[in-house]
């Protein structure tokens, strides 16, 4: 979409690429210059069916009666573009010079794009043109000066990439003075400087948008990395707390076992001491019992012998 809300089908050609970048009409400066030369209710012939934007511009910003567009293969595209932008002055015609002869003399401006321009088509059209017809050629090639001079068409204006010819009974040999030349040069410089500034501004906007998009992506990645980092830290802290609890429980278990073992040692020691004490106390009795037993055995032996 252009700055004035004009909508065009997005074809892959030079004109579309330029308009997509600048958001303005293709060859806008030339279109502005040519509109100023047109009379009211002018009739135009746009020879390049790829340049729907030219027809739309003239239909919107010039008081034209009709714009003829010869069609080879883009009829639907041209029709859709005109319908979408409410341009009613365009009439699609066959790409056949013989069928143009009935209305060709009424045309005020013919545009020969770089893609269309050729000596043959200029030669074919020249005999059928009226004196008021202006020829707009996308070229600075001076070879066309001689060709068009044969039909009394002479150079009226030439600016970068374009030449404009009008019908003159005699060539205009009046030389421009240096002041006029300087004014034209300055005007051209201002025009193209404005165009360059527009392109530069558009590029700057695109660069700002790209940088902002890149910054948003970086911020998103940073937030994601921070989130992942926080999740990992929380996970490790949880595992650390669990490990600390396990270590505390293990220490308590070791202390419990150690205390139990020490208590058992104390009990065993006391028991052994009591056993030793008891043995020491009962030892004389046991020895006396042993001696008495021995004496009884001896007495029994003596009794057995007496019998």
Short mmCIF file of C-alpha atoms in Angstrom, two decimals:
data_model
loop_
_atom_site.label_atom_id
_atom_site.label_comp_id
_atom_site.label_asym_id
_atom_site.label_seq_id
_atom_site.Cartn_x
_atom_site.Cartn_y
_atom_site.Cartn_z
CA UNK A 1 0.00 0.00 0.00
CA UNK A 2 1.29 3.46 -0.94
CA UNK A 3 1.19 6.59 1.23
CA UNK A 4 -2.18 7.63 -0.24
CA UNK A 5 -3.67 4.15 0.46
CA UNK A 6 -3.34 3.01 -3.16
CA UNK A 7 -3.33 -0.80 -3.28
CA UNK A 8 -1.48 -2.77 -5.96
CA UNK A 9 -0.93 -6.43 -6.66
CA UNK A 10 2.49 -7.44 -5.36
CA UNK A 11 4.32 -8.46 -8.55
CA UNK A 12 8.03 -9.20 -8.64
CA UNK A 13 9.22 -6.38 -10.86
CA UNK A 14 11.36 -3.28 -10.47
CA UNK A 15 8.44 -0.87 -10.14
CA UNK A 16 6.83 -2.89 -7.34
CA UNK A 17 10.14 -3.20 -5.50
CA UNK A 18 10.72 0.57 -5.58
CA UNK A 19 7.16 1.35 -4.45
CA UNK A 20 7.37 -1.21 -1.65
CA UNK A 21 10.51 0.50 -0.38
CA UNK A 22 9.47 4.15 -0.78
CA UNK A 23 5.70 3.76 -0.19
CA UNK A 24 5.33 6.15 -3.11
CA UNK A 25 4.52 5.91 -6.82
CA UNK A 26 7.14 4.54 -9.18
CA UNK A 27 8.84 7.47 -10.99
CA UNK A 28 6.88 9.88 -8.79
CA UNK A 29 9.00 12.92 -9.73
CA UNK A 30 8.44 12.33 -13.45
CA UNK A 31 4.71 11.82 -12.91
CA UNK A 32 4.45 15.14 -11.05
CA UNK A 33 6.32 16.91 -13.84
CA UNK A 34 4.13 15.44 -16.59
CA UNK A 35 0.83 16.14 -14.81
CA UNK A 36 1.61 19.85 -14.94
CA UNK A 37 1.79 19.71 -18.76
CA UNK A 38 -1.60 18.05 -19.28
CA UNK A 39 -4.73 19.96 -20.29
CA UNK A 40 -8.06 19.28 -18.61
CA UNK A 41 -9.91 16.20 -19.87
CA UNK A 42 -6.69 14.86 -21.39
CA UNK A 43 -6.48 11.45 -23.06
CA UNK A 44 -3.45 9.27 -22.23
CA UNK A 45 -1.87 6.13 -23.66
CA UNK A 46 0.16 4.04 -21.20
CA UNK A 47 1.95 1.47 -23.35
CA UNK A 48 3.32 -0.63 -20.45
CA UNK A 49 0.65 -2.84 -18.88
CA UNK A 50 2.98 -3.49 -15.91
CA UNK A 51 2.69 0.15 -14.78
CA UNK A 52 -0.80 0.19 -13.31
CA UNK A 53 0.56 2.67 -10.79
CA UNK A 54 1.03 5.30 -13.56
CA UNK A 55 -2.57 4.95 -14.69
CA UNK A 56 -3.80 5.17 -11.09
CA UNK A 57 -1.72 8.29 -10.42
CA UNK A 58 -3.01 10.10 -13.50
CA UNK A 59 -6.54 8.95 -12.69
CA UNK A 60 -6.30 10.40 -9.17
CA UNK A 61 -4.21 13.53 -9.59
CA UNK A 62 -4.88 14.75 -13.16
CA UNK A 63 -8.19 15.73 -14.71
CA UNK A 64 -7.97 13.06 -17.40
CA UNK A 65 -10.84 11.88 -19.52
CA UNK A 66 -9.45 8.50 -20.52
CA UNK A 67 -6.34 6.34 -20.13
CA UNK A 68 -5.80 3.64 -22.75
CA UNK A 69 -3.80 0.57 -21.62
CA UNK A 70 -2.93 -2.05 -24.27
CA UNK A 71 -2.98 -5.56 -22.80
CA UNK A 72 -1.02 -8.69 -23.67
CA UNK A 73 -1.14 -10.88 -20.56
CA UNK A 74 -2.05 -8.79 -17.50
CA UNK A 75 -5.66 -7.91 -18.13
CA UNK A 76 -7.00 -9.31 -14.84
CA UNK A 77 -4.23 -7.62 -12.85
CA UNK A 78 -4.92 -4.22 -14.44
CA UNK A 79 -8.68 -4.59 -14.00
CA UNK A 80 -8.30 -5.60 -10.33
CA UNK A 81 -5.94 -2.69 -9.63
CA UNK A 82 -8.33 -0.16 -11.19
CA UNK A 83 -11.38 -1.62 -9.46
CA UNK A 84 -9.64 -1.75 -6.07
CA UNK A 85 -8.60 1.91 -6.34
CA UNK A 86 -11.87 3.16 -7.91
CA UNK A 87 -10.23 4.34 -11.15
CA UNK A 88 -12.87 4.55 -13.88
CA UNK A 89 -10.99 6.41 -16.62
CA UNK A 90 -8.92 3.38 -17.72
CA UNK A 91 -9.94 1.56 -20.89
CA UNK A 92 -8.22 -1.71 -21.74
CA UNK A 93 -7.51 -2.15 -25.47
CA UNK A 94 -5.98 -4.83 -27.65
CA UNK A 95 -2.26 -4.62 -28.25
CA UNK A 96 -2.80 -3.98 -31.95
CA UNK A 97 -1.85 -0.68 -33.58
CA UNK A 98 -4.44 -1.10 -36.34
CA UNK A 99 -7.26 -0.92 -33.79
CA UNK A 100 -5.87 2.29 -32.25
CA UNK A 101 -6.13 4.46 -35.33
CA UNK A 102 -9.69 5.54 -34.56
CA UNK A 103 -8.70 7.26 -31.30
CA UNK A 104 -4.90 7.71 -31.47
CA UNK A 105 -5.17 11.29 -32.75
CA UNK A 106 -7.07 12.28 -29.57
CA UNK A 107 -4.23 11.27 -27.25
CA UNK A 108 -2.41 14.07 -25.41
CA UNK A 109 0.37 12.00 -23.77
CA UNK A 110 2.00 8.69 -24.69
CA UNK A 111 4.33 6.97 -22.24
CA UNK A 112 7.05 4.67 -23.63
CA UNK A 113 8.57 2.77 -20.69
CA UNK A 114 12.11 1.43 -20.88
CA UNK A 115 10.65 -2.07 -21.29
CA UNK A 116 8.46 -1.04 -24.22
CA UNK A 117 10.58 1.61 -25.94
CA UNK A 118 11.95 0.58 -29.33
CA UNK A 119 12.59 2.34 -32.62
CA UNK A 120 10.00 0.18 -34.37
CA UNK A 121 7.05 1.15 -32.18
CA UNK A 122 8.00 4.84 -32.31
CA UNK A 123 8.24 4.65 -36.09
CA UNK A 124 4.81 2.96 -36.35
CA UNK A 125 3.04 5.48 -34.11
CA UNK A 126 4.65 8.67 -35.43
CA UNK A 127 2.52 9.09 -38.61
CA UNK A 128 -0.75 8.82 -36.64
CA UNK A 129 -0.06 11.40 -33.92
CA UNK A 130 -1.73 14.78 -33.61
CA UNK A 131 0.19 18.01 -33.12
CA UNK A 132 -0.86 18.25 -29.48
CA UNK A 133 0.50 14.82 -28.50
CA UNK A 134 3.38 14.79 -26.00
CA UNK A 135 5.79 11.85 -26.09
CA UNK A 136 7.35 10.70 -22.81
CA UNK A 137 10.30 8.35 -23.38
CA UNK A 138 12.18 6.58 -20.59
CA UNK A 139 15.60 7.23 -22.08
CA UNK A 140 18.32 9.81 -22.39
CA UNK A 141 19.50 8.29 -25.66
CA UNK A 142 19.84 11.09 -28.20
CA UNK A 143 19.33 8.65 -31.06
CA UNK A 144 15.59 9.26 -30.75
CA UNK A 145 16.11 12.99 -31.36
CA UNK A 146 16.75 12.41 -35.07
CA UNK A 147 14.04 9.79 -35.44
CA UNK A 148 11.35 11.98 -33.87
CA UNK A 149 12.56 15.04 -35.77
CA UNK A 150 11.32 13.36 -38.94
CA UNK A 151 7.80 13.87 -37.57
CA UNK A 152 8.56 17.39 -36.32
CA UNK A 153 8.84 16.16 -32.71
CA UNK A 154 11.70 17.82 -30.87
CA UNK A 155 13.13 17.64 -27.38
CA UNK A 156 11.20 19.83 -24.92
CA UNK A 157 12.65 18.54 -21.64
CA UNK A 158 15.25 16.03 -20.54
CA UNK A 159 15.92 14.94 -16.96
CA UNK A 160 17.69 11.88 -15.52
CA UNK A 161 16.33 8.78 -17.24
CA UNK A 162 13.60 10.59 -19.19
CA UNK A 163 13.07 12.67 -22.32
CA UNK A 164 9.95 14.61 -23.32
CA UNK A 165 9.18 15.53 -26.93
CA UNK A 166 6.55 17.88 -28.34
CA UNK A 167 5.44 18.77 -31.86
CA UNK A 168 7.21 21.86 -33.23
CA UNK A 169 7.09 23.21 -36.78
CA UNK A 170 10.70 24.27 -36.33
CA UNK A 171 13.23 23.03 -33.81
CA UNK A 172 13.55 25.23 -30.81
CA UNK A 173 17.07 26.55 -31.21
CA UNK A 174 16.79 29.12 -28.44
CA UNK A 175 19.62 28.57 -26.03
CA UNK A 176 18.96 28.74 -22.37
CA UNK A 177 20.99 31.27 -20.48
CA UNK A 178 23.18 30.16 -17.60
CA UNK A 179 20.70 31.38 -14.97
CA UNK A 180 17.88 29.24 -16.41
CA UNK A 181 20.17 26.24 -16.64
CA UNK A 182 21.27 26.76 -13.05
CA UNK A 183 17.66 27.00 -11.89
CA UNK A 184 16.76 23.76 -13.65
CA UNK A 185 19.80 21.97 -12.27
CA UNK A 186 18.98 23.18 -8.75
CA UNK A 187 15.36 22.11 -9.20
CA UNK A 188 16.46 18.65 -10.32
CA UNK A 189 18.88 18.42 -7.39
CA UNK A 190 16.15 19.41 -4.94
CA UNK A 191 13.76 16.89 -6.45
CA UNK A 192 16.20 13.99 -6.30
CA UNK A 193 17.54 15.07 -2.93
CA UNK A 194 13.99 14.84 -1.62
CA UNK A 195 13.64 11.39 -3.15
CA UNK A 196 16.96 10.28 -1.63
CA UNK A 197 15.91 11.71 1.74
CA UNK A 198 12.65 9.76 1.55
CA UNK A 199 14.53 6.54 0.81
CA UNK A 200 17.03 7.27 3.59
CA UNK A 201 14.21 7.96 6.06
CA UNK A 202 12.44 4.75 5.08
CA UNK A 203 15.69 2.81 5.48
CA UNK A 204 16.25 4.44 8.90
CA UNK A 205 12.73 3.43 9.97
CA UNK A 206 13.31 -0.13 8.82
CA UNK A 207 16.64 -0.19 10.66
CA UNK A 208 15.00 1.11 13.86
CA UNK A 209 12.27 -1.52 13.55
CA UNK A 210 14.87 -4.24 12.96
CA UNK A 211 16.90 -3.12 15.98
CA UNK A 212 13.77 -2.98 18.14
CA UNK A 213 12.79 -6.47 17.01
CA UNK A 214 16.31 -7.71 17.75
CA UNK A 215 16.19 -6.07 21.20
CA UNK A 216 12.85 -7.74 21.94
CA UNK A 217 14.29 -11.10 20.94
CA UNK A 218 17.33 -10.54 23.18
CA UNK A 219 15.07 -9.53 26.07
CA UNK A 220 12.92 -12.61 25.54
CA UNK A 221 16.00 -14.85 25.48
CA UNK A 222 17.31 -13.12 28.61
CA UNK A 223 14.01 -13.67 30.43
CA UNK A 224 13.97 -17.31 29.35
CA UNK A 225 17.59 -17.79 30.51
CA UNK A 226 16.80 -16.09 33.84
CA UNK A 227 13.76 -18.31 34.31
CA UNK A 228 15.78 -21.45 33.55
CA UNK A 229 18.54 -20.27 35.89
CA UNK A 230 16.08 -19.59 38.72
CA UNK A 231 14.49 -23.01 38.22
CA UNK A 232 17.91 -24.68 38.36
CA UNK A 233 18.89 -22.70 41.49
CA UNK A 234 15.61 -23.64 43.20
CA UNK A 235 16.12 -27.29 42.27
CA UNK A 236 19.69 -27.33 43.63
CA UNK A 237 18.61 -25.55 46.82
CA UNK A 238 15.88 -28.14 47.35
CA UNK A 239 18.35 -30.98 46.78
CA UNK A 240 20.83 -29.29 49.16
CA UNK A 241 18.20 -28.99 51.90
CA UNK A 242 17.27 -32.64 51.42
CA UNK A 243 20.95 -33.64 51.62
CA UNK A 244 21.41 -31.57 54.79
CA UNK A 245 18.43 -33.35 56.38
CA UNK A 246 19.87 -36.72 55.39
CA UNK A 247 23.26 -35.79 56.88
CA UNK A 248 21.60 -34.59 60.11
CA UNK A 249 19.58 -37.82 60.33
CA UNK A 250 22.73 -39.87 59.66
CA UNK A 251 24.66 -38.04 62.38
CA UNK A 252 21.82 -38.62 64.85
CA UNK A 253 21.78 -42.33 63.97
CA UNK A 254 25.55 -42.62 64.40
CA UNK A 255 25.34 -40.90 67.81
CA UNK A 256 22.51 -43.20 68.85
CA UNK A 257 24.49 -46.30 67.87
CA UNK A 258 27.62 -44.93 69.55
CA UNK A 259 25.74 -44.16 72.77
CA UNK A 260 24.14 -47.61 72.76
CA UNK A 261 27.49 -49.30 72.22
CA UNK A 262 29.11 -47.29 75.04
CA UNK A 263 26.21 -48.14 77.36
CA UNK A 264 26.59 -51.83 76.52
CA UNK A 265 30.32 -51.62 77.28
CA UNK A 266 29.58 -50.08 80.68
CA UNK A 267 26.97 -52.76 81.50
CA UNK A 268 29.32 -55.57 80.47
CA UNK A 269 32.13 -54.08 82.53
CA UNK A 270 29.91 -53.85 85.64
CA UNK A 271 28.68 -57.42 85.13
CA UNK A 272 32.21 -58.74 84.83
CA UNK A 273 33.22 -56.88 87.98
CA UNK A 274 30.32 -58.41 89.89
CA UNK A 275 31.19 -61.89 88.64
CA UNK A 276 34.81 -61.44 89.71
CA UNK A 277 33.73 -60.14 93.11
CA UNK A 278 31.32 -63.07 93.56
CA UNK A 279 34.01 -65.57 92.64
CA UNK A 280 36.41 -64.03 95.12
CA UNK A 281 33.76 -64.22 97.85
CA UNK A 282 32.74 -67.84 97.19
CA UNK A 283 36.26 -69.17 96.55
CA UNK A 284 36.98 -70.22 100.25
CA UNK A 285 33.64 -71.99 100.47
CA UNK A 286 34.31 -73.85 97.25
CA UNK A 287 37.79 -74.84 98.43
CA UNK A 288 36.34 -76.06 101.75
CA UNK A 289 33.71 -78.07 99.88
CA UNK A 290 36.44 -79.54 97.71
CA UNK A 291 38.53 -80.56 100.74
CA UNK A 292 35.48 -82.02 102.45
CA UNK A 293 34.63 -84.01 99.37
CA UNK A 294 38.18 -85.38 99.25
CA UNK A 295 37.97 -86.35 102.96
CA UNK A 296 34.64 -88.11 102.40
CA UNK A 297 36.14 -90.06 99.54
CA UNK A 298 38.98 -91.20 101.75
CA UNK A 299 36.58 -92.23 104.55
CA UNK A 300 34.49 -94.22 102.08
CA UNK A 301 37.60 -95.96 100.82
CA UNK A 302 38.59 -96.96 104.38
CA UNK A 303 35.12 -98.29 105.10
CA UNK A 304 35.19 -100.41 101.94
CA UNK A 305 38.50 -101.94 103.01
CA UNK A 306 37.20 -102.78 106.51
CA UNK A 307 34.35 -104.74 105.13
#
